[in-house]
Amino acid sequence: MPSQFFGLNVAYTGLITANAGLNTTANNISNKETEGYSRQQAIQEANNPIRTFTTYGCAGAGVDTIAIERIRDEFYDVKFWDNNQNLGCATSKAYYLKSLENYFTDTDQVAGFNTAFNLMYNALEELSKNAGSSAVKSQFVTYAQSLCDYFNNISNELCELQKDVNMEIKDSVSTINSIAEQISTLNKQINVIELSGAKANELRDKRATLLDELSSYVSVETKETPIYDTNNSYDTGANRFMVTIAGGQVLVDTNEYNTIICTPRETNETVNQSDALGLFELKWSNGADFNLYNPMIGGKLEGLIQMRDGNNTEYFNGMVSSVNLQDNQVTIKTTADYLNDLDKCTLSSSGGRISLGSEVYYYKDWSFVYDEKEQCSYYTFQLDENYGKFILSPSREGEIAQIGKSVDYQGIPYYQEQLNEFVRLFAKNFNRIITQENAVDGYGNPSKILFKGNDVLGGQFDFDDYYKDGSMVMQTNKKDGDTDSEPYYDSYYRLTASNFAVSKEISRDPDLLATRTFKSDGESKSNIINQLIEIKTSAEKLVSDYGTKGFRGGSASEFLQSVLSDVALNAARANNSERYYTTMHDIIDNQRISISGVDSEEEAINLVRYQNAYNLASKMIQTFSEIYDRLILETGV
C-alpha cells in the first residue's frame, strides 16, 4: 500500500515533467532561426503503477519524461542528399560552360573565329584579283597569323580553365577531408553522451548539417548500427555510424576516417596531348585508389571531373596484337574510327601510362602504322623500363589496352581535340594546295607550306615533306605481318591549336607564298588562290588522310558553328538541370522543415499547454500540502 505522502510524489512527477516540456519548448523557440536545428519533443510516459493489494488493484505512480528526442524524418534527408549531389554537379558544369561559351563568342565587341577567318579569306579574295602584289600578299599573311593567334589564345584559355577546374578539385577534396574529420569527432562525442542513455540531439543536428554540405560535393550514404554488448546481451546505447561516398567508398567509420590525397601527375603521366601539366590524381590516405571515374561519384566533384577530363568517350583503347620483349615494345590494334584517323589523335608526346590488362606500364614514345586502307590502326609503344612495377611478358598479348578512361562528357579535352583536329585538317589541305605539283612562289621557285607549328625552342615544325605530288607521303604500310612503324613526329599530329602558326619565312617575305602553278605563268595568275578559296565553303575540299570530308561533315567556315553548338547545348542542359534541381532543393527542404522545423504557433500552443500542466501540478502539490498540514498538525494525538 502506498504511503500517505504518495500523492505528493505523484504531483511532483507532473511538476517535473511539465518543467521538462517547458524547457524543451524554450529550447525550440530559442533555436527557431538556427540552421540545421531539428525541433525537439519531450516524450512522456506513465510511471509503472504500484500494487496496492486492495480491491482497486494498482495505484498510478505519476508520469516520467523518458526522452527528449528531435523530430526528423531520415527519408527526406536521403532525398535531400540525392538531389543536392545532382545540384552540385549541375552548378559546377554550368559555371565552367559559361566560360567556354565566352571563349567561343564572336560578336561586334569580341572578335572570334568568324571574324578572323572571314578577314583572312577577304584578303585571300583580294589576292586572287592582284596575285602579283607583295602588299596584298603581306596583308593576307597578317590575317592568316591573326587566325593562328585566335587558335593559340583559345587553346591557352582552355588550358588555363582546366587548371582552374583542377585547383577547384583540390579545394573540394580539402573540404571533404575536413567534413570527414568533423563527423568522426562528432561520432565520438555522440557515443560518449548516448552511452549514459541520453540523446545527443544537438550533436546529431550538427552531423546532419555536415552531411548536407558533404552531399553537394559527392554522393553520400550513411548506415547507423547499434552496438551490443555480446557478453551481457544488452544494447550499450552507442552506435557504429558509417559514411560512404562516391559509390560506396568508405569515408568515415565511427571514430575513424579516411582522407583523400591529391597527387599531381608527372610529365610522363600525362593522359591527353593538350592537357595542362600537373593535373591531380586522387588516392586514399591508406594507399587505395580513389575511383575517380566512378559513374556514381556524384556532386560537385563529378561535375569538375567531367569538365576537366571529359573526352566524349573517345579515349585510346585496343587489343595487344604483339609483344616485343627484346625492344620492350607492344603493338596495339585499334578499331574505333576516331583512333584510325591521326588527325583526331590525343596521345601524349611526353609519355604516359598504358594499361595492358590488369597491369599498368609507362611508355616514353610511340609510333603508328597506316595499313593498306590508309587507316592508322596499329600503334607501337616503347615502354619505359625505369618506371612502373611490372615487367613486360608475352602473356600481355591479347589483353585489352587503354590509356586514360572513358569519360562520357564533352569536357575541356574534347574541345581541345576539336580545335586540334580542325587546325590539322585545315593546315594540311591548305599546305597541300600551295605545294601541289609545279606550284611556284613569287620568285619562280618551288613553293613552301604556309602553316607550321611552333616548337618550344623557338623553331617550327616543318611539314614540307608530308606531301609529294599532291598526295600524302604514305607511312610504312602494314602488310603481310610487317610491323614497321613511323614515329608520330613525321605527321601533322605535332600541330595543335596552341602551336598553330604561319611560316616565319613567309612572314618575313610574303613573296614566298605560292599563287600559281608553272614558272612560265604570269604573276597575275591565281589558280592556286582560287583553289584555296574553295576550302572555305566546300567540305569536299577539306579531306583527311582517313578519307573523311569536311570538319564533322561541314566546311571550314562552319567550324565555329559545329563547336559552339556543342558548348551551347551542354550549357543549356547544365542550366536547365541547375534550375530544376534548385527547385527540387527548395521543395524537399520545405518538406523537411515542415517536419523538423520550429513552428512559432505550435510552440506557443505547447507553451500554454505545459504552463497549464505546470500550474495544475503546483496546485496539486499545494492541495496535498494543506491536507498533510491538517493531517499532521490538527488530527494528531
PDB file of C-alpha atoms in Angstrom, residues 166-300:
ATOM      1  CA  ASN A 166      41.922  21.183 -61.288  1.00  0.00           C
ATOM      2  CA  MET A 167      42.505  23.561 -58.376  1.00  0.00           C
ATOM      3  CA  GLU A 168      38.806  23.514 -57.525  1.00  0.00           C
ATOM      4  CA  ILE A 169      39.010  19.718 -57.390  1.00  0.00           C
ATOM      5  CA  LYS A 170      41.779  20.101 -54.815  1.00  0.00           C
ATOM      6  CA  ASP A 171      39.699  22.608 -52.802  1.00  0.00           C
ATOM      7  CA  SER A 172      36.706  20.248 -52.912  1.00  0.00           C
ATOM      8  CA  VAL A 173      38.856  17.371 -51.684  1.00  0.00           C
ATOM      9  CA  SER A 174      40.116  19.530 -48.808  1.00  0.00           C
ATOM     10  CA  THR A 175      36.531  20.316 -47.831  1.00  0.00           C
ATOM     11  CA  ILE A 176      35.566  16.634 -47.969  1.00  0.00           C
ATOM     12  CA  ASN A 177      38.533  15.743 -45.746  1.00  0.00           C
ATOM     13  CA  SER A 178      37.601  18.467 -43.256  1.00  0.00           C
ATOM     14  CA  ILE A 179      33.988  17.285 -43.099  1.00  0.00           C
ATOM     15  CA  ALA A 180      35.159  13.688 -42.575  1.00  0.00           C
ATOM     16  CA  GLU A 181      37.295  14.734 -39.616  1.00  0.00           C
ATOM     17  CA  GLN A 182      34.443  16.719 -38.058  1.00  0.00           C
ATOM     18  CA  ILE A 183      31.957  13.874 -38.474  1.00  0.00           C
ATOM     19  CA  SER A 184      34.327  11.373 -36.839  1.00  0.00           C
ATOM     20  CA  THR A 185      34.775  13.752 -33.880  1.00  0.00           C
ATOM     21  CA  LEU A 186      31.021  14.181 -33.562  1.00  0.00           C
ATOM     22  CA  ASN A 187      30.531  10.414 -33.692  1.00  0.00           C
ATOM     23  CA  LYS A 188      32.808  10.024 -30.698  1.00  0.00           C
ATOM     24  CA  GLN A 189      31.070  12.783 -28.747  1.00  0.00           C
ATOM     25  CA  ILE A 190      27.619  11.400 -29.569  1.00  0.00           C
ATOM     26  CA  ASN A 191      28.556   7.914 -28.381  1.00  0.00           C
ATOM     27  CA  VAL A 192      30.039   9.253 -25.123  1.00  0.00           C
ATOM     28  CA  ILE A 193      26.769  11.026 -24.347  1.00  0.00           C
ATOM     29  CA  GLU A 194      24.419   8.293 -25.501  1.00  0.00           C
ATOM     30  CA  LEU A 195      26.233   5.594 -23.547  1.00  0.00           C
ATOM     31  CA  SER A 196      24.606   7.191 -20.496  1.00  0.00           C
ATOM     32  CA  GLY A 197      21.156   6.779 -22.028  1.00  0.00           C
ATOM     33  CA  ALA A 198      20.661  10.429 -23.110  1.00  0.00           C
ATOM     34  CA  LYS A 199      20.163  11.654 -26.665  1.00  0.00           C
ATOM     35  CA  ALA A 200      22.799  13.945 -28.168  1.00  0.00           C
ATOM     36  CA  ASN A 201      20.268  15.851 -30.241  1.00  0.00           C
ATOM     37  CA  GLU A 202      22.291  18.991 -30.926  1.00  0.00           C
ATOM     38  CA  LEU A 203      25.352  16.985 -31.923  1.00  0.00           C
ATOM     39  CA  ARG A 204      23.255  14.845 -34.249  1.00  0.00           C
ATOM     40  CA  ASP A 205      21.937  18.029 -35.845  1.00  0.00           C
ATOM     41  CA  LYS A 206      25.499  19.245 -36.396  1.00  0.00           C
ATOM     42  CA  ARG A 207      26.356  15.930 -38.013  1.00  0.00           C
ATOM     43  CA  ALA A 208      23.309  16.095 -40.266  1.00  0.00           C
ATOM     44  CA  THR A 209      24.275  19.633 -41.337  1.00  0.00           C
ATOM     45  CA  LEU A 210      27.751  18.426 -42.267  1.00  0.00           C
ATOM     46  CA  LEU A 211      26.241  15.575 -44.281  1.00  0.00           C
ATOM     47  CA  ASP A 212      24.054  18.094 -46.106  1.00  0.00           C
ATOM     48  CA  GLU A 213      27.184  20.031 -47.047  1.00  0.00           C
ATOM     49  CA  LEU A 214      29.052  16.858 -47.995  1.00  0.00           C
ATOM     50  CA  SER A 215      26.243  15.774 -50.317  1.00  0.00           C
ATOM     51  CA  SER A 216      26.867  18.808 -52.528  1.00  0.00           C
ATOM     52  CA  TYR A 217      30.403  17.534 -53.210  1.00  0.00           C
ATOM     53  CA  VAL A 218      29.861  13.775 -53.610  1.00  0.00           C
ATOM     54  CA  SER A 219      27.122  11.187 -53.347  1.00  0.00           C
ATOM     55  CA  VAL A 220      26.526  10.227 -49.707  1.00  0.00           C
ATOM     56  CA  GLU A 221      25.167   7.155 -47.978  1.00  0.00           C
ATOM     57  CA  THR A 222      25.012   6.535 -44.229  1.00  0.00           C
ATOM     58  CA  LYS A 223      24.437   3.499 -42.054  1.00  0.00           C
ATOM     59  CA  GLU A 224      23.935   3.532 -38.285  1.00  0.00           C
ATOM     60  CA  THR A 225      24.095   0.228 -36.398  1.00  0.00           C
ATOM     61  CA  PRO A 226      23.529  -0.213 -32.627  1.00  0.00           C
ATOM     62  CA  ILE A 227      26.491  -1.635 -30.725  1.00  0.00           C
ATOM     63  CA  TYR A 228      25.558  -4.548 -28.478  1.00  0.00           C
ATOM     64  CA  ASP A 229      27.489  -5.995 -25.561  1.00  0.00           C
ATOM     65  CA  THR A 230      27.569  -9.631 -26.657  1.00  0.00           C
ATOM     66  CA  ASN A 231      28.862 -10.826 -23.300  1.00  0.00           C
ATOM     67  CA  ASN A 232      25.970  -9.393 -21.322  1.00  0.00           C
ATOM     68  CA  SER A 233      23.450  -9.255 -24.192  1.00  0.00           C
ATOM     69  CA  TYR A 234      22.312  -5.654 -23.907  1.00  0.00           C
ATOM     70  CA  ASP A 235      22.261  -2.512 -26.025  1.00  0.00           C
ATOM     71  CA  THR A 236      25.101  -0.210 -24.957  1.00  0.00           C
ATOM     72  CA  GLY A 237      23.399   2.871 -26.346  1.00  0.00           C
ATOM     73  CA  ALA A 238      26.356   3.600 -28.649  1.00  0.00           C
ATOM     74  CA  ASN A 239      26.188   3.234 -32.432  1.00  0.00           C
ATOM     75  CA  ARG A 240      28.511   2.459 -35.315  1.00  0.00           C
ATOM     76  CA  PHE A 241      27.980   5.271 -37.815  1.00  0.00           C
ATOM     77  CA  MET A 242      29.418   4.835 -41.319  1.00  0.00           C
ATOM     78  CA  VAL A 243      29.540   7.340 -44.158  1.00  0.00           C
ATOM     79  CA  THR A 244      30.297   6.113 -47.675  1.00  0.00           C
ATOM     80  CA  ILE A 245      30.786   8.421 -50.638  1.00  0.00           C
ATOM     81  CA  ALA A 246      31.258   8.278 -54.396  1.00  0.00           C
ATOM     82  CA  GLY A 247      29.592   4.933 -54.969  1.00  0.00           C
ATOM     83  CA  GLY A 248      30.306   3.098 -51.715  1.00  0.00           C
ATOM     84  CA  GLN A 249      33.843   4.192 -50.808  1.00  0.00           C
ATOM     85  CA  VAL A 250      34.214   4.457 -47.017  1.00  0.00           C
ATOM     86  CA  LEU A 251      34.904   7.962 -45.751  1.00  0.00           C
ATOM     87  CA  VAL A 252      34.002   7.662 -42.051  1.00  0.00           C
ATOM     88  CA  ASP A 253      33.622   4.601 -39.843  1.00  0.00           C
ATOM     89  CA  THR A 254      32.536   5.800 -36.372  1.00  0.00           C
ATOM     90  CA  ASN A 255      35.680   7.381 -34.843  1.00  0.00           C
ATOM     91  CA  GLU A 256      37.934   6.586 -37.816  1.00  0.00           C
ATOM     92  CA  TYR A 257      38.011   8.480 -41.088  1.00  0.00           C
ATOM     93  CA  ASN A 258      39.874   8.324 -44.393  1.00  0.00           C
ATOM     94  CA  THR A 259      41.274  11.313 -46.218  1.00  0.00           C
ATOM     95  CA  ILE A 260      41.778  11.834 -49.950  1.00  0.00           C
ATOM     96  CA  ILE A 261      45.219  12.840 -51.202  1.00  0.00           C
ATOM     97  CA  CYS A 262      45.781  14.899 -54.355  1.00  0.00           C
ATOM     98  CA  THR A 263      48.918  13.913 -56.255  1.00  0.00           C
ATOM     99  CA  PRO A 264      49.890  15.913 -59.369  1.00  0.00           C
ATOM    100  CA  ARG A 265      50.675  13.885 -62.469  1.00  0.00           C
ATOM    101  CA  GLU A 266      54.265  13.837 -63.571  1.00  0.00           C
ATOM    102  CA  THR A 267      55.128  14.853 -67.125  1.00  0.00           C
ATOM    103  CA  ASN A 268      55.353  11.185 -68.130  1.00  0.00           C
ATOM    104  CA  GLU A 269      51.866  10.554 -66.724  1.00  0.00           C
ATOM    105  CA  THR A 270      50.009  12.983 -68.995  1.00  0.00           C
ATOM    106  CA  VAL A 271      46.858  11.485 -70.493  1.00  0.00           C
ATOM    107  CA  ASN A 272      45.958  13.830 -73.365  1.00  0.00           C
ATOM    108  CA  GLN A 273      48.271  15.729 -75.682  1.00  0.00           C
ATOM    109  CA  SER A 274      46.850  19.161 -74.780  1.00  0.00           C
ATOM    110  CA  ASP A 275      46.256  18.559 -71.065  1.00  0.00           C
ATOM    111  CA  ALA A 276      47.639  21.074 -68.605  1.00  0.00           C
ATOM    112  CA  LEU A 277      50.600  19.796 -66.627  1.00  0.00           C
ATOM    113  CA  GLY A 278      50.168  18.634 -63.048  1.00  0.00           C
ATOM    114  CA  LEU A 279      46.543  17.533 -63.114  1.00  0.00           C
ATOM    115  CA  PHE A 280      45.681  15.813 -59.862  1.00  0.00           C
ATOM    116  CA  GLU A 281      45.192  12.102 -59.347  1.00  0.00           C
ATOM    117  CA  LEU A 282      43.245  11.150 -56.202  1.00  0.00           C
ATOM    118  CA  LYS A 283      44.162   8.407 -53.747  1.00  0.00           C
ATOM    119  CA  TRP A 284      43.025   7.430 -50.284  1.00  0.00           C
ATOM    120  CA  SER A 285      45.416   8.072 -47.423  1.00  0.00           C
ATOM    121  CA  ASN A 286      45.610   4.312 -46.819  1.00  0.00           C
ATOM    122  CA  GLY A 287      47.101   3.840 -50.298  1.00  0.00           C
ATOM    123  CA  ALA A 288      43.962   2.559 -52.014  1.00  0.00           C
ATOM    124  CA  ASP A 289      42.907   4.081 -55.320  1.00  0.00           C
ATOM    125  CA  PHE A 290      40.079   6.578 -55.256  1.00  0.00           C
ATOM    126  CA  ASN A 291      37.676   5.586 -58.016  1.00  0.00           C
ATOM    127  CA  LEU A 292      37.736   8.967 -59.739  1.00  0.00           C
ATOM    128  CA  TYR A 293      35.714   7.918 -62.779  1.00  0.00           C
ATOM    129  CA  ASN A 294      33.016   6.067 -60.903  1.00  0.00           C
ATOM    130  CA  PRO A 295      29.664   6.984 -62.525  1.00  0.00           C
ATOM    131  CA  MET A 296      28.194   7.144 -59.012  1.00  0.00           C
ATOM    132  CA  ILE A 297      30.676   9.731 -57.726  1.00  0.00           C
ATOM    133  CA  GLY A 298      28.050  12.482 -57.801  1.00  0.00           C
ATOM    134  CA  GLY A 299      28.090  16.052 -56.611  1.00  0.00           C
ATOM    135  CA  LYS A 300      30.382  18.931 -57.440  1.00  0.00           C
TER     136      LYS A 300
END
